[in-house]
mmCIF file of C-alpha atoms and ligand atoms in Angstrom:
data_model
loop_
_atom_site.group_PDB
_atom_site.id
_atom_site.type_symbol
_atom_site.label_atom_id
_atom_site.label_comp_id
_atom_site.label_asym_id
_atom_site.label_seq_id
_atom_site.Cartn_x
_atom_site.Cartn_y
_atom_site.Cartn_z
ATOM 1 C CA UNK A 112 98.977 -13.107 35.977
ATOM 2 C CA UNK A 113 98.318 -12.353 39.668
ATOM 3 C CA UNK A 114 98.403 -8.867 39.468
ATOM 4 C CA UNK A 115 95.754 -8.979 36.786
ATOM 5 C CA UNK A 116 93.077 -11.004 38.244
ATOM 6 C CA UNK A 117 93.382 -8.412 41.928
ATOM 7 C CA UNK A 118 92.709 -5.702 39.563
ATOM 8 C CA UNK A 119 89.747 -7.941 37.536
ATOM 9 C CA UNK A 120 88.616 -8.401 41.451
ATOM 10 C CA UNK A 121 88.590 -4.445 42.459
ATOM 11 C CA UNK A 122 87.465 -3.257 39.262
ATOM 12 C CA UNK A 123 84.805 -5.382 39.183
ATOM 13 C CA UNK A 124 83.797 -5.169 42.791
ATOM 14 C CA UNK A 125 84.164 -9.098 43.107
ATOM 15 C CA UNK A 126 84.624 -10.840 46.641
ATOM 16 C CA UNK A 127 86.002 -14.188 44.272
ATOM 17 C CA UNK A 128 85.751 -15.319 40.765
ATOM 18 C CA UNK A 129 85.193 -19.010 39.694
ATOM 19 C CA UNK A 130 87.456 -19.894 36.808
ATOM 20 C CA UNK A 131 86.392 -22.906 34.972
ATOM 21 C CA UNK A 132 87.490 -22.631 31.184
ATOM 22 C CA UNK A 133 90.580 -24.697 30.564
ATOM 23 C CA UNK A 134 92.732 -21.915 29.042
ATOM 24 C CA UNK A 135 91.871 -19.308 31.496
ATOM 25 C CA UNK A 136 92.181 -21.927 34.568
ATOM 26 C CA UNK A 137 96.043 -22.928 33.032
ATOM 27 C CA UNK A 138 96.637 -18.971 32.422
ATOM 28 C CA UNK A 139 96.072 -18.199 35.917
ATOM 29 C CA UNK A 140 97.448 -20.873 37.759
ATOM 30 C CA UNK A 141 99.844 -22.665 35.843
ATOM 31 C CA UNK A 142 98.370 -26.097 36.172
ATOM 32 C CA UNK A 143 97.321 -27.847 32.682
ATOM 33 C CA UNK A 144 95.114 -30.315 33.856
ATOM 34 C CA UNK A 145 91.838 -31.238 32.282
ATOM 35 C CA UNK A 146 89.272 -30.950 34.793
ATOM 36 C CA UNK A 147 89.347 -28.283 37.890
ATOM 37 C CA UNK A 148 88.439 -25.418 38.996
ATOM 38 C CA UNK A 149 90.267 -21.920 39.975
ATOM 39 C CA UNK A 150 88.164 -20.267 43.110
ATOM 40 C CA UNK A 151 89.813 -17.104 43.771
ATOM 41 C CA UNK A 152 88.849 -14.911 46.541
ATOM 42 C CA UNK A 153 90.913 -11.044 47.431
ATOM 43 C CA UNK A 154 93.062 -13.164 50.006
ATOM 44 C CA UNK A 155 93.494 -16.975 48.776
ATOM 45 C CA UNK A 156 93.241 -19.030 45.669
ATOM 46 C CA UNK A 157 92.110 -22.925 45.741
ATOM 47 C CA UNK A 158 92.356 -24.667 42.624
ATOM 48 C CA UNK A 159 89.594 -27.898 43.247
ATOM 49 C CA UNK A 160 90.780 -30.892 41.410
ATOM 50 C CA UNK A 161 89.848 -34.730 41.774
ATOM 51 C CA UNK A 162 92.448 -37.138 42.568
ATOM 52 C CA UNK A 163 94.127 -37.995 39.201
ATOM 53 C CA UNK A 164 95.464 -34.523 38.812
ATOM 54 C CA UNK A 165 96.327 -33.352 42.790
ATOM 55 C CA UNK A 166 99.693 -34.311 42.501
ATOM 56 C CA UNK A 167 100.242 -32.745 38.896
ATOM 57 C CA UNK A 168 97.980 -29.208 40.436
ATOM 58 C CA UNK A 169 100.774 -29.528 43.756
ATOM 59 C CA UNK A 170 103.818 -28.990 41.134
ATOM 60 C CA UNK A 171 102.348 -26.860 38.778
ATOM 61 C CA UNK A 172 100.285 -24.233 40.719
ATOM 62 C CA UNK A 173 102.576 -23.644 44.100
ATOM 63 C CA UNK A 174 100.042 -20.628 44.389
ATOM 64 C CA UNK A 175 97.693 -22.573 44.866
ATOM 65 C CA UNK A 176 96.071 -24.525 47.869
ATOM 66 C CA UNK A 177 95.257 -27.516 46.390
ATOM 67 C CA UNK A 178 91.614 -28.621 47.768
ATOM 68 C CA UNK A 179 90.741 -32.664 46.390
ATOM 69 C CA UNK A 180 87.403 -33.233 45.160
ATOM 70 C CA UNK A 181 84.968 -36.635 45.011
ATOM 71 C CA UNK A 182 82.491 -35.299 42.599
ATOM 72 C CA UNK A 183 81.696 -31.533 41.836
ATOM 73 C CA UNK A 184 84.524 -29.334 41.879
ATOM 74 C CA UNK A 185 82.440 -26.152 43.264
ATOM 75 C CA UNK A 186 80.582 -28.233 45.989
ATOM 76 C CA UNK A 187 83.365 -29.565 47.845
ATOM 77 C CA UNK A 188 84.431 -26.059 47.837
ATOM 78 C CA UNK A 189 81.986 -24.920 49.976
ATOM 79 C CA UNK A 190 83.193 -27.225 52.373
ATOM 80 C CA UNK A 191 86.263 -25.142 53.108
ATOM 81 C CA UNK A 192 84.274 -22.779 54.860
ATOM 82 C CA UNK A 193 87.243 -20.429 55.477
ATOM 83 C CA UNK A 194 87.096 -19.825 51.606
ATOM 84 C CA UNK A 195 83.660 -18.433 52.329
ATOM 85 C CA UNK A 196 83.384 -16.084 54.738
ATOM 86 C CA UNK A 197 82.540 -12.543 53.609
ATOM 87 C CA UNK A 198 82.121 -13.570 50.184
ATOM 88 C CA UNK A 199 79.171 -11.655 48.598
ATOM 89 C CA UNK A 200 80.155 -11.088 45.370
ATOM 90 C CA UNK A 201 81.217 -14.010 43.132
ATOM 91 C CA UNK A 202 82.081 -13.852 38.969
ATOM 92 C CA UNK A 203 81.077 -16.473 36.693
ATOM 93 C CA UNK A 204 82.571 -17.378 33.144
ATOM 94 C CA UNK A 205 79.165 -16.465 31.745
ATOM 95 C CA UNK A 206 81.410 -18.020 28.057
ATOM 96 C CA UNK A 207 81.695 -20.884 29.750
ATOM 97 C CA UNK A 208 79.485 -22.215 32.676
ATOM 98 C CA UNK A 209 76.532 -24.436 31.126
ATOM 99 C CA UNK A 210 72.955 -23.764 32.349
ATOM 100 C CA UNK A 211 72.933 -26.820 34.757
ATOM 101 C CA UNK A 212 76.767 -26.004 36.382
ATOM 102 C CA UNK A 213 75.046 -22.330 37.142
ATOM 103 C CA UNK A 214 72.179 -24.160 38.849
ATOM 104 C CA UNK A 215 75.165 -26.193 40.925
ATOM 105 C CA UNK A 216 76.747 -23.185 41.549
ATOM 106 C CA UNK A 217 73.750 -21.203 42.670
ATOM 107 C CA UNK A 218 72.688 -24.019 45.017
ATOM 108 C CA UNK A 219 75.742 -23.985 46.315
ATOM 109 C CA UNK A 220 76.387 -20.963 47.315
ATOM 110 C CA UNK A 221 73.319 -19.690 48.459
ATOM 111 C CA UNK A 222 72.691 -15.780 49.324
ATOM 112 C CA UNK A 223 75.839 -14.686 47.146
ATOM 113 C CA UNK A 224 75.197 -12.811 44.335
ATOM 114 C CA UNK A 225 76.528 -14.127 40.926
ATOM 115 C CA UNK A 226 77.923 -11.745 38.342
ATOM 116 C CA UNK A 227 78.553 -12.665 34.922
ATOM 117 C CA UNK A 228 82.089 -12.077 33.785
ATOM 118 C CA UNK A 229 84.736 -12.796 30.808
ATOM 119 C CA UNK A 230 88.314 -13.347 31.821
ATOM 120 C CA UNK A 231 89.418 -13.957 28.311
ATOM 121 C CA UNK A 232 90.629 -10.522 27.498
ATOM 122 C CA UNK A 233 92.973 -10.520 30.507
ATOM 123 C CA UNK A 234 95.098 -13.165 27.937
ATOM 124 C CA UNK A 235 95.236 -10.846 25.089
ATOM 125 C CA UNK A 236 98.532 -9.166 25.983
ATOM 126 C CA UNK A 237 100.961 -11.548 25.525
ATOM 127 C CA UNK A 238 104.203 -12.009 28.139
ATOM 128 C CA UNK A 239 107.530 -12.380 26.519
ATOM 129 C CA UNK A 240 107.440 -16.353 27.999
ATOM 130 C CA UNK A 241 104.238 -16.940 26.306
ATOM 131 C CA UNK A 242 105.442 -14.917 22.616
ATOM 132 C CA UNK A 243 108.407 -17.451 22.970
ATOM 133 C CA UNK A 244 106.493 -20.585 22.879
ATOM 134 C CA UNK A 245 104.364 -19.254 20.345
ATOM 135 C CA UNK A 246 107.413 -18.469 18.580
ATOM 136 C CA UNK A 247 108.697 -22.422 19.191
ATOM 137 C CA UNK A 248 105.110 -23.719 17.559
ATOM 138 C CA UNK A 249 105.180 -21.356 14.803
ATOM 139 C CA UNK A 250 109.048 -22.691 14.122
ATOM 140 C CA UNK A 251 108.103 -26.384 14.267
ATOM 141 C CA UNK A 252 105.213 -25.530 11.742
ATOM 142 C CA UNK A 253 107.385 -23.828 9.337
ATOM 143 C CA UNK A 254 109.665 -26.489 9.326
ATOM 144 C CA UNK A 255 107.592 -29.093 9.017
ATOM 145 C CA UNK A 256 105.947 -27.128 6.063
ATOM 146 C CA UNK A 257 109.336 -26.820 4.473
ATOM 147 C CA UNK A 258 109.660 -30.818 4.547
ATOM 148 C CA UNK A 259 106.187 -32.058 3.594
ATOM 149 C CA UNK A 260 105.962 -30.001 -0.005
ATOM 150 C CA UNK A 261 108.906 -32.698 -1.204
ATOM 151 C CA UNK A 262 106.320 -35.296 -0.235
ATOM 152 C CA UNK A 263 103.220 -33.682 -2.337
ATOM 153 C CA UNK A 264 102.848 -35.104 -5.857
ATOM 154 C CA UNK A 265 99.909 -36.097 -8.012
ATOM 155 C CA UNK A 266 98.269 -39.126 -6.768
ATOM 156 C CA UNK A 267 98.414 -38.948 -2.836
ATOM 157 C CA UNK A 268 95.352 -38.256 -0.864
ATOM 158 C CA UNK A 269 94.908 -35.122 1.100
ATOM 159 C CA UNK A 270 94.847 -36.939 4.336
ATOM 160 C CA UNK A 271 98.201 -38.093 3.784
ATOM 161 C CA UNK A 272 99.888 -35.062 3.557
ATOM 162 C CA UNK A 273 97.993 -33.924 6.362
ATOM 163 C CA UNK A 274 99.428 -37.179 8.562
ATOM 164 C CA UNK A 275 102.877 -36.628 7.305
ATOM 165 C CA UNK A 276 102.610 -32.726 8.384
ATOM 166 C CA UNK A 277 101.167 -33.871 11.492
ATOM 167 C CA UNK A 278 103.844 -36.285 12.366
ATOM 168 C CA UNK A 279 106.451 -34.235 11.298
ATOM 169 C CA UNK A 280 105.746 -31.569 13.351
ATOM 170 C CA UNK A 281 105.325 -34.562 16.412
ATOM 171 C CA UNK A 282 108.680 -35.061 15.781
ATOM 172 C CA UNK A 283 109.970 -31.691 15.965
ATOM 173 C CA UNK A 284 108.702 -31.125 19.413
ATOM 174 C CA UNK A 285 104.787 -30.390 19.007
ATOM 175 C CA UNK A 286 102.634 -31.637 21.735
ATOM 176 C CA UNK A 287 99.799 -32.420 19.058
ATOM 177 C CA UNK A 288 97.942 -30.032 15.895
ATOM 178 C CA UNK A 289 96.534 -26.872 17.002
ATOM 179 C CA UNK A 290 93.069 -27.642 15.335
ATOM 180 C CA UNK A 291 92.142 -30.157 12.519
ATOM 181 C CA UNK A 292 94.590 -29.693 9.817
ATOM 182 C CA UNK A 293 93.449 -28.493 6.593
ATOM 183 C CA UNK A 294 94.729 -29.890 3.494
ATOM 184 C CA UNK A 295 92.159 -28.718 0.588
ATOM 185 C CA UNK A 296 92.914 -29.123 -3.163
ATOM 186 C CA UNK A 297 91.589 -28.712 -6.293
ATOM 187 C CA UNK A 298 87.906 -27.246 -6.207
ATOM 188 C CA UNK A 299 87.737 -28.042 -2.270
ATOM 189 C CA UNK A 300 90.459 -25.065 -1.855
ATOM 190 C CA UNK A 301 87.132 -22.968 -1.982
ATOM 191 C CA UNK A 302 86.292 -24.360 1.295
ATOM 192 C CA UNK A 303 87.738 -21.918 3.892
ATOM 193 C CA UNK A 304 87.817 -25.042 6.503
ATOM 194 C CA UNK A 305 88.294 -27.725 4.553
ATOM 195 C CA UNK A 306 89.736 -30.464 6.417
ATOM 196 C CA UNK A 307 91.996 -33.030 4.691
ATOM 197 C CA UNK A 308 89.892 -35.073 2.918
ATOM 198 C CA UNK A 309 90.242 -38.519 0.571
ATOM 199 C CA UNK A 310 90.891 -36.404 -2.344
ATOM 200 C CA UNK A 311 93.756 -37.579 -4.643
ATOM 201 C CA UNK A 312 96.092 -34.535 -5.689
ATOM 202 C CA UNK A 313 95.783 -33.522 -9.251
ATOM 203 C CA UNK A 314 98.485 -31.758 -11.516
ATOM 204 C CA UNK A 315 97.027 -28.020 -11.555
ATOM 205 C CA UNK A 316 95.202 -28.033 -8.785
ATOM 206 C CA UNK A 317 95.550 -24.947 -5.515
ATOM 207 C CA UNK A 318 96.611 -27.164 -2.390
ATOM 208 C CA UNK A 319 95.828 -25.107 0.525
ATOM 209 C CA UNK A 320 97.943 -25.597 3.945
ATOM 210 C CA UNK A 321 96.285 -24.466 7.239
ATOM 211 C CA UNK A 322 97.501 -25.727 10.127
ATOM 212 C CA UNK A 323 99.838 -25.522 13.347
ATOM 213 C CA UNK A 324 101.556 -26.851 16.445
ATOM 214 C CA UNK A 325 101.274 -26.823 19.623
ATOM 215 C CA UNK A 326 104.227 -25.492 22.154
ATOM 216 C CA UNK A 327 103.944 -25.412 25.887
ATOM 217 C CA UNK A 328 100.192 -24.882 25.858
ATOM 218 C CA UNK A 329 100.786 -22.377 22.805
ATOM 219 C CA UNK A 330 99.492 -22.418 19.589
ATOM 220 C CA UNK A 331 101.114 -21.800 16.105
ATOM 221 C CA UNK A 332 98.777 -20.983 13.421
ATOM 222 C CA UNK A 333 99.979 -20.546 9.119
ATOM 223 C CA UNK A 334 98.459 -20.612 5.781
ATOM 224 C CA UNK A 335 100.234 -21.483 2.368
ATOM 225 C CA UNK A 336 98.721 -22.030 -1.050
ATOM 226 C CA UNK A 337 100.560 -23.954 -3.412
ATOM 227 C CA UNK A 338 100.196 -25.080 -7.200
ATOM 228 C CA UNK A 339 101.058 -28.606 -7.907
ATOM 229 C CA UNK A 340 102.958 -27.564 -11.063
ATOM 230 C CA UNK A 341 102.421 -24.606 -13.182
ATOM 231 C CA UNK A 342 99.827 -21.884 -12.043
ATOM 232 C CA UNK A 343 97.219 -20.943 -14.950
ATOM 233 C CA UNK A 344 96.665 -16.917 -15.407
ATOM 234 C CA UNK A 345 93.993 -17.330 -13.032
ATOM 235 C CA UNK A 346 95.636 -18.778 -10.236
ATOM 236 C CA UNK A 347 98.713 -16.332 -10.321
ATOM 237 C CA UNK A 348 95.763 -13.236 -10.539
ATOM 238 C CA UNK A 349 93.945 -14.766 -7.728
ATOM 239 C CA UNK A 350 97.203 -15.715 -5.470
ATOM 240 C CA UNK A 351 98.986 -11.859 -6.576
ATOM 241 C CA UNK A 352 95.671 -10.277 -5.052
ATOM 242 C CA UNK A 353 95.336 -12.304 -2.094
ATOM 243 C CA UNK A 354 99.136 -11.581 -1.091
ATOM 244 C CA UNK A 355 98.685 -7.719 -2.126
ATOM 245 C CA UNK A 356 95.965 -7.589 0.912
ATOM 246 C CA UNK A 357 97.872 -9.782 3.201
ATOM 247 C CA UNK A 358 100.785 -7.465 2.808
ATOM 248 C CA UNK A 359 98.594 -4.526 3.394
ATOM 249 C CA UNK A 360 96.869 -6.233 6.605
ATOM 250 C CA UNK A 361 100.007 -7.118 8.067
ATOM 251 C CA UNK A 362 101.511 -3.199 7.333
ATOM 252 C CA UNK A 363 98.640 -2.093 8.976
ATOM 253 C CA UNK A 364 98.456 -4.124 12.386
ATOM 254 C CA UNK A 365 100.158 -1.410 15.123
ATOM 255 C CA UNK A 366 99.179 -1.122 18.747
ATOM 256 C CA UNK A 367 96.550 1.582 18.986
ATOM 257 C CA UNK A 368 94.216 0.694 15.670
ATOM 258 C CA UNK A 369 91.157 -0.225 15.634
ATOM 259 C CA UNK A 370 90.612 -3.578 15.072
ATOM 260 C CA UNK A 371 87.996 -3.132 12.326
ATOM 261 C CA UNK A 372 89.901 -0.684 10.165
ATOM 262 C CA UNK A 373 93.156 -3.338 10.228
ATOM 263 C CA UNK A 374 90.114 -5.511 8.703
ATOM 264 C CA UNK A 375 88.755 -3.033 5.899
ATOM 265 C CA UNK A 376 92.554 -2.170 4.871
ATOM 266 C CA UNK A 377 93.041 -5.504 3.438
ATOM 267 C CA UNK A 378 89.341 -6.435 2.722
ATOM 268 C CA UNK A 379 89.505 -3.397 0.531
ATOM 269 C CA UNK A 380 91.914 -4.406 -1.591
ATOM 270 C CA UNK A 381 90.020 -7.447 -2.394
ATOM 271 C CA UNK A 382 86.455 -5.446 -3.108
ATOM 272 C CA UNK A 383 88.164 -3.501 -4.991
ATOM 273 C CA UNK A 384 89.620 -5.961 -7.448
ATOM 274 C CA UNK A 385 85.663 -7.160 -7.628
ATOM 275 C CA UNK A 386 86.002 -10.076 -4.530
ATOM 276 C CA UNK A 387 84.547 -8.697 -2.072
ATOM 277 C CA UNK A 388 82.054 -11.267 -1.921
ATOM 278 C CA UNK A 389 84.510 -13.720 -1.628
ATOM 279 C CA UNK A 390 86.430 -13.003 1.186
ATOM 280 C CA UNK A 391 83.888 -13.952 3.932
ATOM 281 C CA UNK A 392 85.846 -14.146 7.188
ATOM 282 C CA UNK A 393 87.528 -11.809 9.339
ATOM 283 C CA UNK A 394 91.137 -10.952 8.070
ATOM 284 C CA UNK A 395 92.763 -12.545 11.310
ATOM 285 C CA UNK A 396 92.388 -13.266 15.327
ATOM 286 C CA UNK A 397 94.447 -13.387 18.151
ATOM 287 C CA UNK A 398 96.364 -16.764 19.010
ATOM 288 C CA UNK A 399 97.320 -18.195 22.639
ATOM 289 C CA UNK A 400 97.025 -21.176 24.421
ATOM 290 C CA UNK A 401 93.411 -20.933 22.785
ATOM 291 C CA UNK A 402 93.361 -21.297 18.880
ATOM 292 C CA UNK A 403 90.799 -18.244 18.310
ATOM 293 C CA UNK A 404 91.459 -15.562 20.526
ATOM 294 C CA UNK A 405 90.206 -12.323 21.304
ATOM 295 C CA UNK A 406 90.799 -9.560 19.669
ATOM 296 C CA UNK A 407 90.103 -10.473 16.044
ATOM 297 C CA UNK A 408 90.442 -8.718 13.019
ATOM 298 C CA UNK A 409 86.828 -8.454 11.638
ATOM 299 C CA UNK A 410 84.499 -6.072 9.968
ATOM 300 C CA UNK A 411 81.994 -6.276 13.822
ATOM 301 C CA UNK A 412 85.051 -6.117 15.799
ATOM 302 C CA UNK A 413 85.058 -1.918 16.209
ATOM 303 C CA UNK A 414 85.991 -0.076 19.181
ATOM 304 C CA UNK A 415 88.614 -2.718 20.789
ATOM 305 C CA UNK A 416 92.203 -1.344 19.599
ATOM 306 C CA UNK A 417 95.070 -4.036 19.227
ATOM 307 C CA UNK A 418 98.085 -3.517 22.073
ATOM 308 C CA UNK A 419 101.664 -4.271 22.096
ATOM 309 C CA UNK A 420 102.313 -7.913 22.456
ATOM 310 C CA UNK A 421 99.627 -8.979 21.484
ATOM 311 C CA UNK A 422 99.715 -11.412 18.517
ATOM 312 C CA UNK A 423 97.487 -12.017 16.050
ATOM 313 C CA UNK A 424 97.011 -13.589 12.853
ATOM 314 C CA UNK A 425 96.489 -12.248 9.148
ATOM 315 C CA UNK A 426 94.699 -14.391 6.980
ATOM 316 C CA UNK A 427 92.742 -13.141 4.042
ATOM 317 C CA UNK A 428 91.414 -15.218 1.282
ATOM 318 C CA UNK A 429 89.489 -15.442 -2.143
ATOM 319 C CA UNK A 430 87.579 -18.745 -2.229
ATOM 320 C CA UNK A 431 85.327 -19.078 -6.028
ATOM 321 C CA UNK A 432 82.999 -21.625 -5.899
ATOM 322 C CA UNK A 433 83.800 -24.182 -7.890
ATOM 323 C CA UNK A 434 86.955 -23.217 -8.556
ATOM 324 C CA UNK A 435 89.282 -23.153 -5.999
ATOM 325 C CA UNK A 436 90.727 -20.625 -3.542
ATOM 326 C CA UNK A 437 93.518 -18.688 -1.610
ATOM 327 C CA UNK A 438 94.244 -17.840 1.886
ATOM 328 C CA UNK A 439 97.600 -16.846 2.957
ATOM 329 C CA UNK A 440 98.411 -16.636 6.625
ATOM 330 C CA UNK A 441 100.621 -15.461 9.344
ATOM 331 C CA UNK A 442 101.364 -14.604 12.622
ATOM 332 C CA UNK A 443 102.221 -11.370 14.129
ATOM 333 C CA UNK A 444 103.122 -9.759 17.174
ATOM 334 C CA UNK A 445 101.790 -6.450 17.311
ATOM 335 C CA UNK A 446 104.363 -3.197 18.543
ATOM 336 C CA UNK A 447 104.224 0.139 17.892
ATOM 337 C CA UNK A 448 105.714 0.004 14.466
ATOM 338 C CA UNK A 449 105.435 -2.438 11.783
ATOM 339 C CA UNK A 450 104.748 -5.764 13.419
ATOM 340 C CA UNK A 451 107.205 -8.521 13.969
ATOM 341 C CA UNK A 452 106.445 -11.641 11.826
ATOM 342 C CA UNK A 453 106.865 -14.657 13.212
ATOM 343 C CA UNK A 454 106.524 -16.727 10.401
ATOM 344 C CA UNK A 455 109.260 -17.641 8.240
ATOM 345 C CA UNK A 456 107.601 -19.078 4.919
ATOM 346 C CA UNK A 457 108.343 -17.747 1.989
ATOM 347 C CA UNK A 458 104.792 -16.120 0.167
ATOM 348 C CA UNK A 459 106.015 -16.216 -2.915
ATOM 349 C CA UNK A 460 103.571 -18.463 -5.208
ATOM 350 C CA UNK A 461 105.101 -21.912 -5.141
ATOM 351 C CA UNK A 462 104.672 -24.436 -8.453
ATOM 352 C CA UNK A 463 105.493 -27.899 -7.125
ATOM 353 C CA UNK A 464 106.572 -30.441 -9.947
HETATM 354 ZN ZN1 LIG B 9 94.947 -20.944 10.097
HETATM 355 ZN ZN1 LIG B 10 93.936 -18.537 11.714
#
């Protein structure tokens, strides 16, 4: 991680960089804290914190001086004057940083010049430490997949499967659901975000699964679409075309393609087979201790080419109004070759009875 942000420094002819988003603030100094900032200069690194979090920021960021703050973070940095000198040059999270904390910034530190910067790309690359935690949440979310299907049957509400996933993968070790779990049956399947709702679970109906857990900071991230008891023509057309494109997304994820043409391989599938207009999101995106990471796998996305170890997601999905919908998901790290799937769900159309 150190290595990376000198060379975001040089390359970017920056005397410092303040890093203020969460994920990029944990990724480059280890601590987990909620609220804190990263100032790092060519020669030192502060991480400003207030005092609920300076003995946590001692234990997890030894690289770090620790510098205790009353109020804002960036203005009791310019009280360490040391941390100042020479500094012309300073990068901004231009993602992040609201309007009023650049007018705090730029009052504080008058005369230096502020460059707008993203440091989210330098976590696209996954280490092998971070693909095994996102291996442990993606375990913990299959498991707890495999358990909550005996609880589904006609008559419980959405939200209670959703609980009883949720718990379950508490249990198992997750330090809380990577995003708000979606349960959506019946009709509301067609809802590519449909959270768990009220609903009560009807024989025939799609129950879509999207959800995940959280490992060390890392995030897990699966769809499954299930028939409570037996799938009608339509749903087995529907589900057989959905996992015909996932399978072709997933063969073509390698390190060196384009992240758009990963996109159109599986989208294509799905125009072709008169969908198209149905399948309105981007086949897949890129999972850390964020949810939604860059890269992602979307029609815009062209020119940025996936890399080894990084891992993304592929996710396509047929949603008819009305009706219902599919969306089958999983993560992947990408390699040279064929991609190693981390998921271990089986895709085969499940009829629950
Ligand atoms: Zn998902
Ligand atoms: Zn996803």
């Amino acid at each position: 991680m150190h290595a990376k942000i000198s060379e975001f420094l040089q390359s970017h002819e920056l005397d410092a960089v303040v890093v203020s988003k969460q994920e990029n603030r944990q990724y480059l100094s280890g601590f987990t804290g909620s609220a804190g900032i990263l100032f790092i200069t060519r020669q030192n690194r502060y991480l400003v914190t207030d005092f609920r979090y300076i003995e946590q920021a001692q234990n997890q960021a030894p690289a770090f001086e620790i510098v205790r703050c009353a109020g804002i973070p960036i203005k009791t940095l310019t009280e360490v004057k040391a941390s100042l000198s020479g500094i012309k040059r300073v990068g901004f999270e231009t993602d992040h940083v609201t309007w009023e904390s650049y007018q705090t910034l730029a009052a504080a530190l008058p005369g230096v010049e502020l460059v707008a910067i993203k440091l989210d790309t330098l976590r696209a690359v996954k280490t092998a430490v971070e693909i095994d935690r996102i291996e442990r949440a993606v375990e913990i979310a299959d498991r707890a997949f495999g358990e909550v299907i005996k609880s589904v049957r006609p008559g419980v509400r959405e939200t209670d499967i959703a609980a009883e996933l949720e718990y379950i993968m508490r249990q198992l070790g997750s330090e809380r659901p990577a995003f708000d779990t979606i349960v959506a049956s019946g009709e509301r399947s067609a809802l590519p975000h449909g959270r768990a709702s009220a609903k009560i679970i009807a024989p025939g109906d799609f129950i879509t699964f999207d959800f995940g857990a959280v490992f060390e900071g890392y995030h897990s991230d699966m769809t499954r679409t299930v028939v409570l008891g037996k799938a009608s023509a339509k749903q087995r057309e529907i589900y057989e075309l959905v996992l015909r494109a996932q399978l072709a997304g997933l063969d073509a994820v390698q390190s060196g393609k384009d992240c758009r043409d990963v996109d159109a391989v599986a989208r294509k599938i799905i125009e072709d087979a008169g969908y198209g207009e149905y399948f309105g999101h981007g086949l897949g995106h890129s999972v850390g201790l964020a949810i939604h990471e860059e890269p992602r796998l979307s029609p815009t996305n062209v020119g940025v080419l996936l890399a080894e170890n990084m891992v993304v997601t592929v996710e396509p999905g047929v949603y008819l109004p009305g009706w219902g919908g599919v969306r089958i998901e999983d993560i992947v790290v990408v390699t040279a070759g064929k991609p190693r799937i981390l998921t271990a769900t089986s895709k085969n159309l499940l009829e629950l009875y």
